[in-house]
């Protein structure tokens, strides 16, 4: 079920007290690589703070990146930990992803959590015992005119490329072209960009280059950073933990730090980059407060948190 409404706007910035969880590395330096146990030890003195907002990306953070975007799946132990955490008093769990809410909720399947899809163009929530196919989706108003041109562009680029390695993710007013499975990734990326440049001449879409993918979003569309700020405004947390692995997550890390740093001591914030691509992504790790080595490490951290906190 889909209705159309504004998702709201963030209220005044939230704050970071002197005992901040995020001990920042020097400017321009990547955050340190931590083990799950070290990161939990760092968080332990602040875990009593409520409300506690836990926000996570999906692909590359909870689910390993694979050649097929439709094959992404998170570890069952991570799901079990998140289900336990989402049921704790004073703890809010949210998932923010480039996937649609319907796709995201079907893959995560954690009731009692908030879902923000299409990097902020959609939002929804799932009842604690609710089925993912019953998730109610709310779309940001004003982007309906982009749906038809985004669909037409998706079809045109898919026809122009004509290769099995191209995966086209249609997301209403946005579209993502994945080429992870191409035998020659640089060449595939160049072909996709050339096709988009040739076929999208209206200037209505902004290009976002990611790891082995190119996304086109409507001009003026909200971002993952906007989505995180809205969650902060809604929850008013005393502690916020943000997990992610890509460029949009890096922007959200910066937004979280800004919200925490410009206030009067209400919020402790920690941003954690996940090294899902094997090699460090400098822009992501430089924006983070800590780094975990893999999606397995994320699952380990979540399990440790679920055991450490009272049910």
mmCIF file of C-alpha atoms in Angstrom:
data_model
loop_
_atom_site.group_PDB
_atom_site.id
_atom_site.type_symbol
_atom_site.label_atom_id
_atom_site.label_comp_id
_atom_site.label_asym_id
_atom_site.label_seq_id
_atom_site.Cartn_x
_atom_site.Cartn_y
_atom_site.Cartn_z
ATOM 1 C CA UNK A 1 0.000 0.000 0.000
ATOM 2 C CA UNK A 2 1.413 3.364 -0.957
ATOM 3 C CA UNK A 3 0.387 6.852 -0.010
ATOM 4 C CA UNK A 4 2.129 10.137 -0.744
ATOM 5 C CA UNK A 5 3.200 12.544 1.970
ATOM 6 C CA UNK A 6 6.163 14.583 3.069
ATOM 7 C CA UNK A 7 8.488 12.799 5.448
ATOM 8 C CA UNK A 8 8.929 15.884 7.552
ATOM 9 C CA UNK A 9 11.959 18.037 8.182
ATOM 10 C CA UNK A 10 14.587 17.812 10.907
ATOM 11 C CA UNK A 11 14.239 20.054 13.917
ATOM 12 C CA UNK A 12 17.181 21.788 15.581
ATOM 13 C CA UNK A 13 20.542 19.947 15.578
ATOM 14 C CA UNK A 14 21.220 17.411 18.284
ATOM 15 C CA UNK A 15 24.221 17.507 20.491
ATOM 16 C CA UNK A 16 27.406 15.743 21.496
ATOM 17 C CA UNK A 17 28.598 15.978 25.109
ATOM 18 C CA UNK A 18 32.179 16.108 26.313
ATOM 19 C CA UNK A 19 32.214 12.320 26.850
ATOM 20 C CA UNK A 20 31.618 11.762 23.118
ATOM 21 C CA UNK A 21 31.820 8.184 21.900
ATOM 22 C CA UNK A 22 33.444 9.300 18.666
ATOM 23 C CA UNK A 23 37.094 10.131 19.294
ATOM 24 C CA UNK A 24 37.925 11.521 15.888
ATOM 25 C CA UNK A 25 41.226 10.781 14.109
ATOM 26 C CA UNK A 26 43.156 13.762 12.736
ATOM 27 C CA UNK A 27 41.489 15.488 9.753
ATOM 28 C CA UNK A 28 42.017 13.557 6.529
ATOM 29 C CA UNK A 29 43.133 10.395 8.334
ATOM 30 C CA UNK A 30 41.073 7.208 8.073
ATOM 31 C CA UNK A 31 39.318 5.937 11.162
ATOM 32 C CA UNK A 32 41.004 3.026 12.950
ATOM 33 C CA UNK A 33 40.116 -0.575 12.177
ATOM 34 C CA UNK A 34 38.418 -2.080 15.226
ATOM 35 C CA UNK A 35 37.322 -5.539 16.219
ATOM 36 C CA UNK A 36 33.690 -5.978 17.336
ATOM 37 C CA UNK A 37 34.825 -6.487 20.933
ATOM 38 C CA UNK A 38 36.924 -3.288 20.855
ATOM 39 C CA UNK A 39 34.035 -1.313 19.413
ATOM 40 C CA UNK A 40 31.602 -2.635 22.005
ATOM 41 C CA UNK A 41 34.095 -1.724 24.746
ATOM 42 C CA UNK A 42 34.227 1.785 23.315
ATOM 43 C CA UNK A 43 30.428 2.005 23.335
ATOM 44 C CA UNK A 44 29.906 0.323 26.719
ATOM 45 C CA UNK A 45 30.021 3.471 28.918
ATOM 46 C CA UNK A 46 27.307 5.053 26.734
ATOM 47 C CA UNK A 47 24.965 2.105 26.141
ATOM 48 C CA UNK A 48 22.718 3.219 29.003
ATOM 49 C CA UNK A 49 21.766 6.402 27.136
ATOM 50 C CA UNK A 50 18.169 6.519 25.884
ATOM 51 C CA UNK A 51 16.660 6.791 23.432
ATOM 52 C CA UNK A 52 19.212 4.753 21.496
ATOM 53 C CA UNK A 53 18.963 4.977 17.701
ATOM 54 C CA UNK A 54 20.668 2.236 15.663
ATOM 55 C CA UNK A 55 20.749 2.928 11.913
ATOM 56 C CA UNK A 56 22.204 0.553 9.334
ATOM 57 C CA UNK A 57 22.667 0.355 5.597
ATOM 58 C CA UNK A 58 21.938 -3.035 3.989
ATOM 59 C CA UNK A 59 24.143 -3.888 0.995
ATOM 60 C CA UNK A 60 27.783 -4.156 2.024
ATOM 61 C CA UNK A 61 26.915 -3.583 5.683
ATOM 62 C CA UNK A 62 24.466 -6.294 6.714
ATOM 63 C CA UNK A 63 24.676 -8.294 3.476
ATOM 64 C CA UNK A 64 27.928 -9.048 1.622
ATOM 65 C CA UNK A 65 28.276 -7.542 -1.835
ATOM 66 C CA UNK A 66 27.960 -10.150 -4.579
ATOM 67 C CA UNK A 67 27.870 -10.171 -8.361
ATOM 68 C CA UNK A 68 24.058 -10.359 -8.377
ATOM 69 C CA UNK A 69 22.289 -7.537 -6.466
ATOM 70 C CA UNK A 70 19.135 -9.663 -6.299
ATOM 71 C CA UNK A 71 21.022 -12.381 -4.431
ATOM 72 C CA UNK A 72 21.961 -10.187 -1.442
ATOM 73 C CA UNK A 73 21.150 -11.776 1.920
ATOM 74 C CA UNK A 74 22.092 -10.987 5.503
ATOM 75 C CA UNK A 75 23.350 -13.539 8.003
ATOM 76 C CA UNK A 76 20.620 -15.139 10.138
ATOM 77 C CA UNK A 77 22.582 -14.307 13.296
ATOM 78 C CA UNK A 78 22.522 -10.617 12.388
ATOM 79 C CA UNK A 79 18.751 -10.802 11.894
ATOM 80 C CA UNK A 80 18.289 -12.529 15.263
ATOM 81 C CA UNK A 81 20.337 -9.840 17.010
ATOM 82 C CA UNK A 82 18.447 -7.014 15.298
ATOM 83 C CA UNK A 83 15.092 -8.554 16.206
ATOM 84 C CA UNK A 84 16.135 -8.699 19.832
ATOM 85 C CA UNK A 85 17.475 -5.138 19.768
ATOM 86 C CA UNK A 86 14.332 -3.765 18.101
ATOM 87 C CA UNK A 87 12.231 -5.176 20.926
ATOM 88 C CA UNK A 88 14.172 -3.415 23.698
ATOM 89 C CA UNK A 89 12.652 -0.454 25.500
ATOM 90 C CA UNK A 90 14.076 2.868 24.423
ATOM 91 C CA UNK A 91 15.923 1.411 21.432
ATOM 92 C CA UNK A 92 14.895 2.297 17.863
ATOM 93 C CA UNK A 93 16.241 0.332 14.899
ATOM 94 C CA UNK A 94 16.158 1.788 11.386
ATOM 95 C CA UNK A 95 17.415 0.619 8.011
ATOM 96 C CA UNK A 96 18.331 3.180 5.348
ATOM 97 C CA UNK A 97 19.110 1.861 1.887
ATOM 98 C CA UNK A 98 19.096 2.650 -1.798
ATOM 99 C CA UNK A 99 16.690 -0.260 -2.287
ATOM 100 C CA UNK A 100 12.942 0.301 -2.268
ATOM 101 C CA UNK A 101 11.172 -0.162 1.071
ATOM 102 C CA UNK A 102 9.345 -3.237 -0.252
ATOM 103 C CA UNK A 103 12.604 -4.886 -1.329
ATOM 104 C CA UNK A 104 14.498 -3.827 1.799
ATOM 105 C CA UNK A 105 11.881 -5.022 4.293
ATOM 106 C CA UNK A 106 11.538 -8.364 2.485
ATOM 107 C CA UNK A 107 15.287 -8.952 2.822
ATOM 108 C CA UNK A 108 15.745 -7.668 6.391
ATOM 109 C CA UNK A 109 12.512 -9.010 7.964
ATOM 110 C CA UNK A 110 12.908 -7.290 11.326
ATOM 111 C CA UNK A 111 9.609 -6.257 12.853
ATOM 112 C CA UNK A 112 9.273 -3.144 14.974
ATOM 113 C CA UNK A 113 11.874 -1.329 12.844
ATOM 114 C CA UNK A 114 11.738 1.664 10.537
ATOM 115 C CA UNK A 115 12.601 1.296 6.871
ATOM 116 C CA UNK A 116 13.846 4.160 4.699
ATOM 117 C CA UNK A 117 14.178 3.203 1.046
ATOM 118 C CA UNK A 118 15.445 4.729 -2.173
ATOM 119 C CA UNK A 119 17.887 6.761 -0.036
ATOM 120 C CA UNK A 120 15.059 8.793 1.486
ATOM 121 C CA UNK A 121 12.426 8.898 -1.273
ATOM 122 C CA UNK A 122 10.379 6.264 0.624
ATOM 123 C CA UNK A 123 9.774 5.288 4.219
ATOM 124 C CA UNK A 124 7.790 2.634 6.023
ATOM 125 C CA UNK A 125 7.503 0.593 9.184
ATOM 126 C CA UNK A 126 6.881 -3.044 9.913
ATOM 127 C CA UNK A 127 4.851 -4.228 12.895
ATOM 128 C CA UNK A 128 6.703 -6.453 15.325
ATOM 129 C CA UNK A 129 4.940 -9.571 14.073
ATOM 130 C CA UNK A 130 4.100 -8.147 10.653
ATOM 131 C CA UNK A 131 4.792 -9.720 7.297
ATOM 132 C CA UNK A 132 7.120 -7.774 4.988
ATOM 133 C CA UNK A 133 4.513 -7.802 2.208
ATOM 134 C CA UNK A 134 2.225 -5.808 4.529
ATOM 135 C CA UNK A 135 4.677 -2.939 4.959
ATOM 136 C CA UNK A 136 3.042 0.436 4.403
ATOM 137 C CA UNK A 137 5.101 2.675 2.136
ATOM 138 C CA UNK A 138 5.054 6.470 2.231
ATOM 139 C CA UNK A 139 6.634 8.360 -0.662
ATOM 140 C CA UNK A 140 7.963 11.875 -0.623
ATOM 141 C CA UNK A 141 5.563 14.096 -2.507
ATOM 142 C CA UNK A 142 6.542 15.898 -5.689
ATOM 143 C CA UNK A 143 8.594 13.248 -7.489
ATOM 144 C CA UNK A 144 5.786 11.450 -9.334
ATOM 145 C CA UNK A 145 6.612 13.234 -12.648
ATOM 146 C CA UNK A 146 10.022 11.514 -12.664
ATOM 147 C CA UNK A 147 8.590 7.971 -12.647
ATOM 148 C CA UNK A 148 7.764 7.767 -16.360
ATOM 149 C CA UNK A 149 11.095 9.205 -17.619
ATOM 150 C CA UNK A 150 13.054 7.023 -15.177
ATOM 151 C CA UNK A 151 11.215 3.932 -16.434
ATOM 152 C CA UNK A 152 11.765 4.917 -20.058
ATOM 153 C CA UNK A 153 15.462 5.518 -19.426
ATOM 154 C CA UNK A 154 15.811 2.159 -17.675
ATOM 155 C CA UNK A 155 14.270 0.375 -20.643
ATOM 156 C CA UNK A 156 16.327 2.315 -23.203
ATOM 157 C CA UNK A 157 19.681 1.738 -21.499
ATOM 158 C CA UNK A 158 18.913 -1.946 -20.962
ATOM 159 C CA UNK A 159 18.145 -2.318 -24.684
ATOM 160 C CA UNK A 160 21.186 -0.297 -25.745
ATOM 161 C CA UNK A 161 23.619 -2.330 -23.623
ATOM 162 C CA UNK A 162 22.021 -5.705 -24.293
ATOM 163 C CA UNK A 163 24.391 -7.618 -22.009
ATOM 164 C CA UNK A 164 23.486 -10.211 -19.345
ATOM 165 C CA UNK A 165 25.826 -8.582 -16.827
ATOM 166 C CA UNK A 166 23.715 -5.419 -16.679
ATOM 167 C CA UNK A 167 21.191 -5.446 -13.820
ATOM 168 C CA UNK A 168 18.647 -2.645 -13.946
ATOM 169 C CA UNK A 169 17.061 -1.704 -10.612
ATOM 170 C CA UNK A 170 13.865 0.258 -11.262
ATOM 171 C CA UNK A 171 12.903 2.357 -8.247
ATOM 172 C CA UNK A 172 10.007 4.585 -9.304
ATOM 173 C CA UNK A 173 11.499 8.048 -9.845
ATOM 174 C CA UNK A 174 15.065 6.672 -9.679
ATOM 175 C CA UNK A 175 16.996 3.931 -11.462
ATOM 176 C CA UNK A 176 20.266 2.114 -10.784
ATOM 177 C CA UNK A 177 22.397 0.324 -13.358
ATOM 178 C CA UNK A 178 24.559 -2.399 -11.796
ATOM 179 C CA UNK A 179 27.497 -3.917 -13.669
ATOM 180 C CA UNK A 180 29.161 -5.909 -10.878
ATOM 181 C CA UNK A 181 29.115 -9.113 -12.929
ATOM 182 C CA UNK A 182 30.789 -7.721 -16.043
ATOM 183 C CA UNK A 183 34.019 -9.499 -17.082
ATOM 184 C CA UNK A 184 35.656 -6.088 -17.651
ATOM 185 C CA UNK A 185 34.220 -3.718 -15.046
ATOM 186 C CA UNK A 186 35.935 -0.480 -16.185
ATOM 187 C CA UNK A 187 34.813 -1.055 -19.774
ATOM 188 C CA UNK A 188 31.276 -1.914 -18.642
ATOM 189 C CA UNK A 189 31.089 1.230 -16.543
ATOM 190 C CA UNK A 190 32.201 3.342 -19.485
ATOM 191 C CA UNK A 191 29.542 1.755 -21.717
ATOM 192 C CA UNK A 192 26.802 2.382 -19.159
ATOM 193 C CA UNK A 193 27.832 6.011 -18.649
ATOM 194 C CA UNK A 194 27.999 6.586 -22.419
ATOM 195 C CA UNK A 195 24.537 5.087 -22.915
ATOM 196 C CA UNK A 196 23.081 7.238 -20.145
ATOM 197 C CA UNK A 197 24.738 10.357 -21.541
ATOM 198 C CA UNK A 198 23.291 9.610 -24.971
ATOM 199 C CA UNK A 199 19.778 8.697 -23.835
ATOM 200 C CA UNK A 200 19.165 11.048 -20.881
ATOM 201 C CA UNK A 201 19.181 14.529 -22.355
ATOM 202 C CA UNK A 202 16.498 16.205 -20.272
ATOM 203 C CA UNK A 203 18.801 17.051 -17.384
ATOM 204 C CA UNK A 204 16.167 15.935 -14.892
ATOM 205 C CA UNK A 205 18.372 13.394 -13.144
ATOM 206 C CA UNK A 206 21.540 13.621 -11.072
ATOM 207 C CA UNK A 207 24.145 10.912 -11.646
ATOM 208 C CA UNK A 208 25.630 9.146 -8.628
ATOM 209 C CA UNK A 209 28.601 6.916 -9.380
ATOM 210 C CA UNK A 210 29.046 4.060 -6.946
ATOM 211 C CA UNK A 211 31.115 0.898 -6.742
ATOM 212 C CA UNK A 212 30.251 -0.958 -9.964
ATOM 213 C CA UNK A 213 26.978 0.891 -10.398
ATOM 214 C CA UNK A 214 25.535 4.145 -11.681
ATOM 215 C CA UNK A 215 22.391 5.599 -10.143
ATOM 216 C CA UNK A 216 20.195 8.371 -11.496
ATOM 217 C CA UNK A 217 18.061 10.297 -9.025
ATOM 218 C CA UNK A 218 15.668 13.184 -9.574
ATOM 219 C CA UNK A 219 16.948 16.691 -9.114
ATOM 220 C CA UNK A 220 16.194 17.791 -5.559
ATOM 221 C CA UNK A 221 15.630 14.266 -4.234
ATOM 222 C CA UNK A 222 16.422 13.655 -0.564
ATOM 223 C CA UNK A 223 19.657 11.901 0.313
ATOM 224 C CA UNK A 224 20.670 9.291 2.859
ATOM 225 C CA UNK A 225 22.104 12.126 4.960
ATOM 226 C CA UNK A 226 18.677 13.820 4.903
ATOM 227 C CA UNK A 227 17.069 10.558 5.961
ATOM 228 C CA UNK A 228 19.411 10.197 8.946
ATOM 229 C CA UNK A 229 18.697 13.778 10.041
ATOM 230 C CA UNK A 230 14.955 13.078 9.899
ATOM 231 C CA UNK A 231 15.406 9.993 12.055
ATOM 232 C CA UNK A 232 17.358 12.062 14.579
ATOM 233 C CA UNK A 233 14.576 14.647 14.617
ATOM 234 C CA UNK A 234 11.922 11.975 15.143
ATOM 235 C CA UNK A 235 13.685 9.875 17.782
ATOM 236 C CA UNK A 236 15.701 12.553 19.641
ATOM 237 C CA UNK A 237 18.277 9.952 20.703
ATOM 238 C CA UNK A 238 20.796 10.208 23.486
ATOM 239 C CA UNK A 239 22.973 7.710 21.606
ATOM 240 C CA UNK A 240 23.133 7.124 17.840
ATOM 241 C CA UNK A 241 25.090 4.400 16.039
ATOM 242 C CA UNK A 242 25.283 4.550 12.232
ATOM 243 C CA UNK A 243 26.679 1.696 10.109
ATOM 244 C CA UNK A 244 27.461 1.911 6.383
ATOM 245 C CA UNK A 245 29.955 1.170 3.640
ATOM 246 C CA UNK A 246 29.575 3.554 0.693
ATOM 247 C CA UNK A 247 29.688 7.143 -0.467
ATOM 248 C CA UNK A 248 26.115 7.937 0.528
ATOM 249 C CA UNK A 249 26.893 6.538 3.973
ATOM 250 C CA UNK A 250 29.974 8.772 4.213
ATOM 251 C CA UNK A 251 27.749 11.812 3.636
ATOM 252 C CA UNK A 252 25.413 10.538 6.352
ATOM 253 C CA UNK A 253 28.394 10.134 8.724
ATOM 254 C CA UNK A 254 29.269 13.779 8.175
ATOM 255 C CA UNK A 255 25.658 14.855 8.760
ATOM 256 C CA UNK A 256 25.455 12.872 11.992
ATOM 257 C CA UNK A 257 28.694 14.359 13.280
ATOM 258 C CA UNK A 258 27.503 17.866 12.419
ATOM 259 C CA UNK A 259 24.197 17.321 14.180
ATOM 260 C CA UNK A 260 25.945 15.989 17.258
ATOM 261 C CA UNK A 261 28.740 18.535 17.325
ATOM 262 C CA UNK A 262 26.637 21.681 17.094
ATOM 263 C CA UNK A 263 24.510 21.128 20.179
ATOM 264 C CA UNK A 264 24.430 21.264 23.939
ATOM 265 C CA UNK A 265 25.135 17.723 25.069
ATOM 266 C CA UNK A 266 22.064 15.635 24.253
ATOM 267 C CA UNK A 267 23.564 13.204 21.731
ATOM 268 C CA UNK A 268 26.544 10.861 21.654
ATOM 269 C CA UNK A 269 27.149 9.708 18.077
ATOM 270 C CA UNK A 270 29.333 7.047 16.501
ATOM 271 C CA UNK A 271 29.653 6.355 12.755
ATOM 272 C CA UNK A 272 31.123 3.007 11.712
ATOM 273 C CA UNK A 273 32.386 2.254 8.192
ATOM 274 C CA UNK A 274 32.270 -1.342 6.994
ATOM 275 C CA UNK A 275 35.079 -2.562 4.760
ATOM 276 C CA UNK A 276 32.844 -4.503 2.380
ATOM 277 C CA UNK A 277 34.880 -3.930 -0.779
ATOM 278 C CA UNK A 278 37.980 -5.729 0.490
ATOM 279 C CA UNK A 279 40.243 -2.723 0.086
ATOM 280 C CA UNK A 280 39.686 0.397 2.214
ATOM 281 C CA UNK A 281 37.525 3.125 0.684
ATOM 282 C CA UNK A 282 39.340 6.236 1.849
ATOM 283 C CA UNK A 283 36.439 8.688 1.558
ATOM 284 C CA UNK A 284 34.201 6.437 3.647
ATOM 285 C CA UNK A 285 36.770 5.585 6.310
ATOM 286 C CA UNK A 286 37.905 9.200 6.612
ATOM 287 C CA UNK A 287 34.325 10.223 7.361
ATOM 288 C CA UNK A 288 33.821 7.505 9.995
ATOM 289 C CA UNK A 289 34.757 7.257 13.654
ATOM 290 C CA UNK A 290 35.640 3.555 13.460
ATOM 291 C CA UNK A 291 35.941 0.778 10.877
ATOM 292 C CA UNK A 292 34.798 -2.839 10.928
ATOM 293 C CA UNK A 293 36.496 -5.309 8.608
ATOM 294 C CA UNK A 294 33.446 -7.053 7.108
ATOM 295 C CA UNK A 295 29.731 -7.775 7.249
ATOM 296 C CA UNK A 296 30.607 -10.727 9.499
ATOM 297 C CA UNK A 297 32.150 -8.264 11.942
ATOM 298 C CA UNK A 298 28.912 -6.242 11.872
ATOM 299 C CA UNK A 299 26.906 -9.362 12.704
ATOM 300 C CA UNK A 300 29.330 -10.086 15.549
ATOM 301 C CA UNK A 301 28.982 -6.550 16.932
ATOM 302 C CA UNK A 302 25.169 -6.704 16.788
ATOM 303 C CA UNK A 303 25.157 -10.056 18.566
ATOM 304 C CA UNK A 304 27.450 -8.755 21.302
ATOM 305 C CA UNK A 305 25.249 -5.673 21.755
ATOM 306 C CA UNK A 306 22.092 -7.779 21.943
ATOM 307 C CA UNK A 307 23.658 -9.921 24.669
ATOM 308 C CA UNK A 308 25.093 -6.962 26.580
ATOM 309 C CA UNK A 309 21.867 -4.961 26.804
ATOM 310 C CA UNK A 310 18.975 -5.981 29.066
ATOM 311 C CA UNK A 311 16.018 -7.381 27.129
#
